[in-house]
């Protein structure tokens, strides 16, 4: 089985320059920025690894993977594990090298532009993807037994593509909204202590 990763953004070393140009020149690259690029949005975050969502799998297995690829072993026992911004890119690079060592391929600066599909028993079956290199505009087709879309949070073009290709594959996601109300201390004192201090 051949495993291929198509990454819209650049590898970590090039992505560092793309991110630096945001703050130094005010230029945001369309395909390589804080959201797109090797490792996703987390690669250049502060490396906090805690979540309140534990319904979707074994979080400790993810922490063990990070530790295996170079994170401090403390993340396995800390209540609020933290890798550190300076360490994350090297850990992501280690992960990529392991993927390649095991026979995987990684295509950077390559955007999925369409799905290759076929109709079977009134269902749309995904057979592969069409890509475009964001720097050279070279187009390529990848035929596959399985296609996994890990779109991240800002790839609206991918959702538009799915909506055109197989609209029934999309469903609305629920979300929660919180509200924070602030009052002057005098009002809180009045409510809490009946005006007494």
mmCIF file of C-alpha atoms in Angstrom:
data_model
loop_
_atom_site.group_PDB
_atom_site.id
_atom_site.type_symbol
_atom_site.label_atom_id
_atom_site.label_comp_id
_atom_site.label_asym_id
_atom_site.label_seq_id
_atom_site.Cartn_x
_atom_site.Cartn_y
_atom_site.Cartn_z
ATOM 1 C CA UNK A 1 0.000 0.000 0.000
ATOM 2 C CA UNK A 2 1.388 3.354 -1.019
ATOM 3 C CA UNK A 3 0.575 6.253 1.287
ATOM 4 C CA UNK A 4 0.646 9.765 -0.126
ATOM 5 C CA UNK A 5 0.179 13.033 1.761
ATOM 6 C CA UNK A 6 -0.883 16.067 -0.229
ATOM 7 C CA UNK A 7 -0.048 19.240 1.711
ATOM 8 C CA UNK A 8 -1.435 22.532 0.479
ATOM 9 C CA UNK A 9 1.204 24.594 2.276
ATOM 10 C CA UNK A 10 4.975 24.455 2.517
ATOM 11 C CA UNK A 11 7.289 22.331 4.671
ATOM 12 C CA UNK A 12 8.197 23.759 8.083
ATOM 13 C CA UNK A 13 11.457 25.430 6.967
ATOM 14 C CA UNK A 14 9.771 27.349 4.120
ATOM 15 C CA UNK A 15 6.638 27.927 6.150
ATOM 16 C CA UNK A 16 8.689 29.776 8.797
ATOM 17 C CA UNK A 17 9.517 32.380 6.145
ATOM 18 C CA UNK A 18 5.883 32.584 5.022
ATOM 19 C CA UNK A 19 4.746 33.185 8.591
ATOM 20 C CA UNK A 20 7.510 35.729 9.231
ATOM 21 C CA UNK A 21 6.377 37.724 6.192
ATOM 22 C CA UNK A 22 2.940 38.108 7.798
ATOM 23 C CA UNK A 23 4.327 40.100 10.715
ATOM 24 C CA UNK A 24 7.264 41.802 8.944
ATOM 25 C CA UNK A 25 5.692 42.685 5.576
ATOM 26 C CA UNK A 26 1.978 42.238 6.153
ATOM 27 C CA UNK A 27 1.840 39.627 3.380
ATOM 28 C CA UNK A 28 -0.308 36.551 3.985
ATOM 29 C CA UNK A 29 0.378 33.693 1.603
ATOM 30 C CA UNK A 30 -2.827 32.189 0.248
ATOM 31 C CA UNK A 31 -1.674 28.587 0.641
ATOM 32 C CA UNK A 32 1.133 28.685 3.208
ATOM 33 C CA UNK A 33 0.406 30.620 6.387
ATOM 34 C CA UNK A 34 -0.672 29.965 9.995
ATOM 35 C CA UNK A 35 -3.504 27.669 8.853
ATOM 36 C CA UNK A 36 -1.928 25.860 5.901
ATOM 37 C CA UNK A 37 1.386 24.030 5.827
ATOM 38 C CA UNK A 38 3.183 21.081 7.327
ATOM 39 C CA UNK A 39 1.687 20.115 10.679
ATOM 40 C CA UNK A 40 -1.314 22.409 10.303
ATOM 41 C CA UNK A 41 -2.197 25.327 12.552
ATOM 42 C CA UNK A 42 -0.575 23.714 15.595
ATOM 43 C CA UNK A 43 2.995 23.640 14.254
ATOM 44 C CA UNK A 44 3.633 27.292 14.993
ATOM 45 C CA UNK A 45 1.316 27.601 17.968
ATOM 46 C CA UNK A 46 2.592 27.579 21.526
ATOM 47 C CA UNK A 47 2.319 23.791 21.705
ATOM 48 C CA UNK A 48 -0.385 23.456 24.344
ATOM 49 C CA UNK A 49 -1.785 19.943 24.052
ATOM 50 C CA UNK A 50 -4.905 19.817 26.151
ATOM 51 C CA UNK A 51 -8.470 19.373 25.131
ATOM 52 C CA UNK A 52 -11.822 18.858 26.765
ATOM 53 C CA UNK A 53 -12.874 16.525 23.956
ATOM 54 C CA UNK A 54 -12.111 12.931 24.841
ATOM 55 C CA UNK A 55 -14.991 11.314 22.964
ATOM 56 C CA UNK A 56 -13.097 10.841 19.703
ATOM 57 C CA UNK A 57 -10.253 8.591 20.630
ATOM 58 C CA UNK A 58 -7.365 7.911 22.940
ATOM 59 C CA UNK A 59 -5.678 11.260 23.645
ATOM 60 C CA UNK A 60 -2.837 9.569 25.516
ATOM 61 C CA UNK A 61 -1.831 7.700 22.330
ATOM 62 C CA UNK A 62 -1.342 11.064 20.601
ATOM 63 C CA UNK A 63 0.793 12.319 23.486
ATOM 64 C CA UNK A 64 2.882 9.139 23.279
ATOM 65 C CA UNK A 65 3.440 9.793 19.563
ATOM 66 C CA UNK A 66 4.644 13.328 20.260
ATOM 67 C CA UNK A 67 6.994 11.989 22.960
ATOM 68 C CA UNK A 68 8.284 9.289 20.602
ATOM 69 C CA UNK A 69 9.169 11.927 18.000
ATOM 70 C CA UNK A 70 11.021 14.215 20.397
ATOM 71 C CA UNK A 71 8.674 15.959 22.826
ATOM 72 C CA UNK A 72 9.640 16.035 26.504
ATOM 73 C CA UNK A 73 8.270 12.928 28.272
ATOM 74 C CA UNK A 74 6.642 15.237 30.865
ATOM 75 C CA UNK A 75 3.724 15.670 28.456
ATOM 76 C CA UNK A 76 2.682 12.122 29.337
ATOM 77 C CA UNK A 77 1.968 13.054 32.969
ATOM 78 C CA UNK A 78 1.354 16.822 33.033
ATOM 79 C CA UNK A 79 -2.236 17.936 33.575
ATOM 80 C CA UNK A 80 -1.785 20.593 30.884
ATOM 81 C CA UNK A 81 0.913 19.224 28.545
ATOM 82 C CA UNK A 82 2.961 21.796 26.669
ATOM 83 C CA UNK A 83 5.597 21.086 24.019
ATOM 84 C CA UNK A 84 6.820 24.586 23.242
ATOM 85 C CA UNK A 85 6.781 26.624 20.050
ATOM 86 C CA UNK A 86 10.510 26.243 19.534
ATOM 87 C CA UNK A 87 10.323 22.423 19.618
ATOM 88 C CA UNK A 88 7.212 21.670 17.577
ATOM 89 C CA UNK A 89 8.629 22.145 14.039
ATOM 90 C CA UNK A 90 11.485 19.683 14.680
ATOM 91 C CA UNK A 91 9.010 17.120 16.024
ATOM 92 C CA UNK A 92 6.820 17.551 12.933
ATOM 93 C CA UNK A 93 9.922 17.086 10.740
ATOM 94 C CA UNK A 94 10.732 13.851 12.601
ATOM 95 C CA UNK A 95 7.220 12.596 11.889
ATOM 96 C CA UNK A 96 7.568 13.401 8.182
ATOM 97 C CA UNK A 97 10.912 11.619 7.964
ATOM 98 C CA UNK A 98 9.388 8.501 9.552
ATOM 99 C CA UNK A 99 6.534 8.555 7.034
ATOM 100 C CA UNK A 100 9.070 8.742 4.197
ATOM 101 C CA UNK A 101 11.236 6.034 5.787
ATOM 102 C CA UNK A 102 8.193 3.740 5.757
ATOM 103 C CA UNK A 103 7.618 4.393 2.044
ATOM 104 C CA UNK A 104 5.201 7.298 2.214
ATOM 105 C CA UNK A 105 5.391 10.308 -0.082
ATOM 106 C CA UNK A 106 4.736 13.920 0.830
ATOM 107 C CA UNK A 107 3.872 16.555 -1.769
ATOM 108 C CA UNK A 108 4.173 20.101 -0.403
ATOM 109 C CA UNK A 109 2.720 23.232 -2.012
ATOM 110 C CA UNK A 110 0.095 21.012 -3.628
ATOM 111 C CA UNK A 111 -3.588 21.794 -3.389
ATOM 112 C CA UNK A 112 -6.474 19.387 -3.977
ATOM 113 C CA UNK A 113 -8.602 20.986 -6.697
ATOM 114 C CA UNK A 114 -11.100 18.224 -7.420
ATOM 115 C CA UNK A 115 -12.205 14.721 -6.580
ATOM 116 C CA UNK A 116 -12.094 11.878 -9.075
ATOM 117 C CA UNK A 117 -15.400 10.049 -8.685
ATOM 118 C CA UNK A 118 -17.530 7.382 -10.248
ATOM 119 C CA UNK A 119 -21.195 6.489 -9.811
ATOM 120 C CA UNK A 120 -21.870 3.036 -8.408
ATOM 121 C CA UNK A 121 -25.368 1.862 -7.435
ATOM 122 C CA UNK A 122 -26.577 5.469 -7.290
ATOM 123 C CA UNK A 123 -23.719 6.426 -4.947
ATOM 124 C CA UNK A 124 -20.777 8.706 -5.656
ATOM 125 C CA UNK A 125 -17.541 6.843 -4.959
ATOM 126 C CA UNK A 126 -14.277 8.788 -4.578
ATOM 127 C CA UNK A 127 -11.500 7.139 -6.613
ATOM 128 C CA UNK A 128 -8.797 9.774 -6.212
ATOM 129 C CA UNK A 129 -7.997 13.469 -6.399
ATOM 130 C CA UNK A 130 -6.750 16.066 -8.857
ATOM 131 C CA UNK A 131 -4.076 18.425 -7.541
ATOM 132 C CA UNK A 132 -2.289 21.586 -8.576
ATOM 133 C CA UNK A 133 1.145 22.681 -7.403
ATOM 134 C CA UNK A 134 0.667 26.176 -5.940
ATOM 135 C CA UNK A 135 4.065 27.356 -7.202
ATOM 136 C CA UNK A 136 4.369 25.724 -10.637
ATOM 137 C CA UNK A 137 0.632 25.192 -11.404
ATOM 138 C CA UNK A 138 1.502 21.606 -12.484
ATOM 139 C CA UNK A 139 -1.603 19.426 -12.354
ATOM 140 C CA UNK A 140 -1.523 15.795 -11.282
ATOM 141 C CA UNK A 141 -3.973 12.956 -10.648
ATOM 142 C CA UNK A 142 -3.743 10.511 -7.765
ATOM 143 C CA UNK A 143 -5.876 7.369 -7.964
ATOM 144 C CA UNK A 144 -6.490 5.739 -4.582
ATOM 145 C CA UNK A 145 -8.408 3.000 -2.778
ATOM 146 C CA UNK A 146 -9.144 5.500 0.009
ATOM 147 C CA UNK A 147 -9.014 9.288 0.250
ATOM 148 C CA UNK A 148 -8.908 10.978 3.647
ATOM 149 C CA UNK A 149 -9.571 14.721 3.677
ATOM 150 C CA UNK A 150 -7.886 16.428 6.646
ATOM 151 C CA UNK A 151 -8.981 19.924 5.700
ATOM 152 C CA UNK A 152 -8.297 21.788 8.905
ATOM 153 C CA UNK A 153 -10.399 24.775 9.734
ATOM 154 C CA UNK A 154 -10.024 27.249 6.865
ATOM 155 C CA UNK A 155 -10.270 25.220 3.666
ATOM 156 C CA UNK A 156 -13.685 26.455 2.549
ATOM 157 C CA UNK A 157 -12.778 25.670 -1.068
ATOM 158 C CA UNK A 158 -12.649 21.954 -0.180
ATOM 159 C CA UNK A 159 -16.152 22.088 1.288
ATOM 160 C CA UNK A 160 -17.395 23.915 -1.807
ATOM 161 C CA UNK A 161 -15.810 21.196 -3.953
ATOM 162 C CA UNK A 162 -17.554 18.468 -1.910
ATOM 163 C CA UNK A 163 -20.859 20.351 -2.103
ATOM 164 C CA UNK A 164 -20.616 20.332 -5.912
ATOM 165 C CA UNK A 165 -19.415 16.712 -6.172
ATOM 166 C CA UNK A 166 -21.396 14.909 -3.460
ATOM 167 C CA UNK A 167 -23.662 17.300 -1.536
ATOM 168 C CA UNK A 168 -25.196 14.498 0.548
ATOM 169 C CA UNK A 169 -21.775 13.829 2.081
ATOM 170 C CA UNK A 170 -21.965 17.132 3.978
ATOM 171 C CA UNK A 171 -23.891 17.693 7.163
ATOM 172 C CA UNK A 172 -24.214 20.671 9.455
ATOM 173 C CA UNK A 173 -22.094 20.575 12.581
ATOM 174 C CA UNK A 174 -23.549 21.767 15.858
ATOM 175 C CA UNK A 175 -21.695 24.360 17.880
ATOM 176 C CA UNK A 176 -22.050 26.115 21.199
ATOM 177 C CA UNK A 177 -21.852 29.830 21.844
ATOM 178 C CA UNK A 178 -20.889 31.283 25.192
ATOM 179 C CA UNK A 179 -21.654 34.735 26.488
ATOM 180 C CA UNK A 180 -19.613 36.671 29.016
ATOM 181 C CA UNK A 181 -21.272 39.540 30.856
ATOM 182 C CA UNK A 182 -19.173 41.945 32.914
ATOM 183 C CA UNK A 183 -20.523 44.260 35.584
ATOM 184 C CA UNK A 184 -18.906 46.941 37.704
ATOM 185 C CA UNK A 185 -17.718 45.680 41.079
ATOM 186 C CA UNK A 186 -20.250 47.866 42.894
ATOM 187 C CA UNK A 187 -23.131 45.956 41.267
ATOM 188 C CA UNK A 188 -21.537 42.580 42.062
ATOM 189 C CA UNK A 189 -21.001 43.661 45.690
ATOM 190 C CA UNK A 190 -24.628 44.725 45.883
ATOM 191 C CA UNK A 191 -25.844 41.377 44.503
ATOM 192 C CA UNK A 192 -23.375 39.166 46.378
ATOM 193 C CA UNK A 193 -23.101 40.956 49.723
ATOM 194 C CA UNK A 194 -26.274 43.041 49.804
ATOM 195 C CA UNK A 195 -24.205 46.216 49.670
ATOM 196 C CA UNK A 196 -21.953 45.241 52.569
ATOM 197 C CA UNK A 197 -18.164 44.896 52.337
#
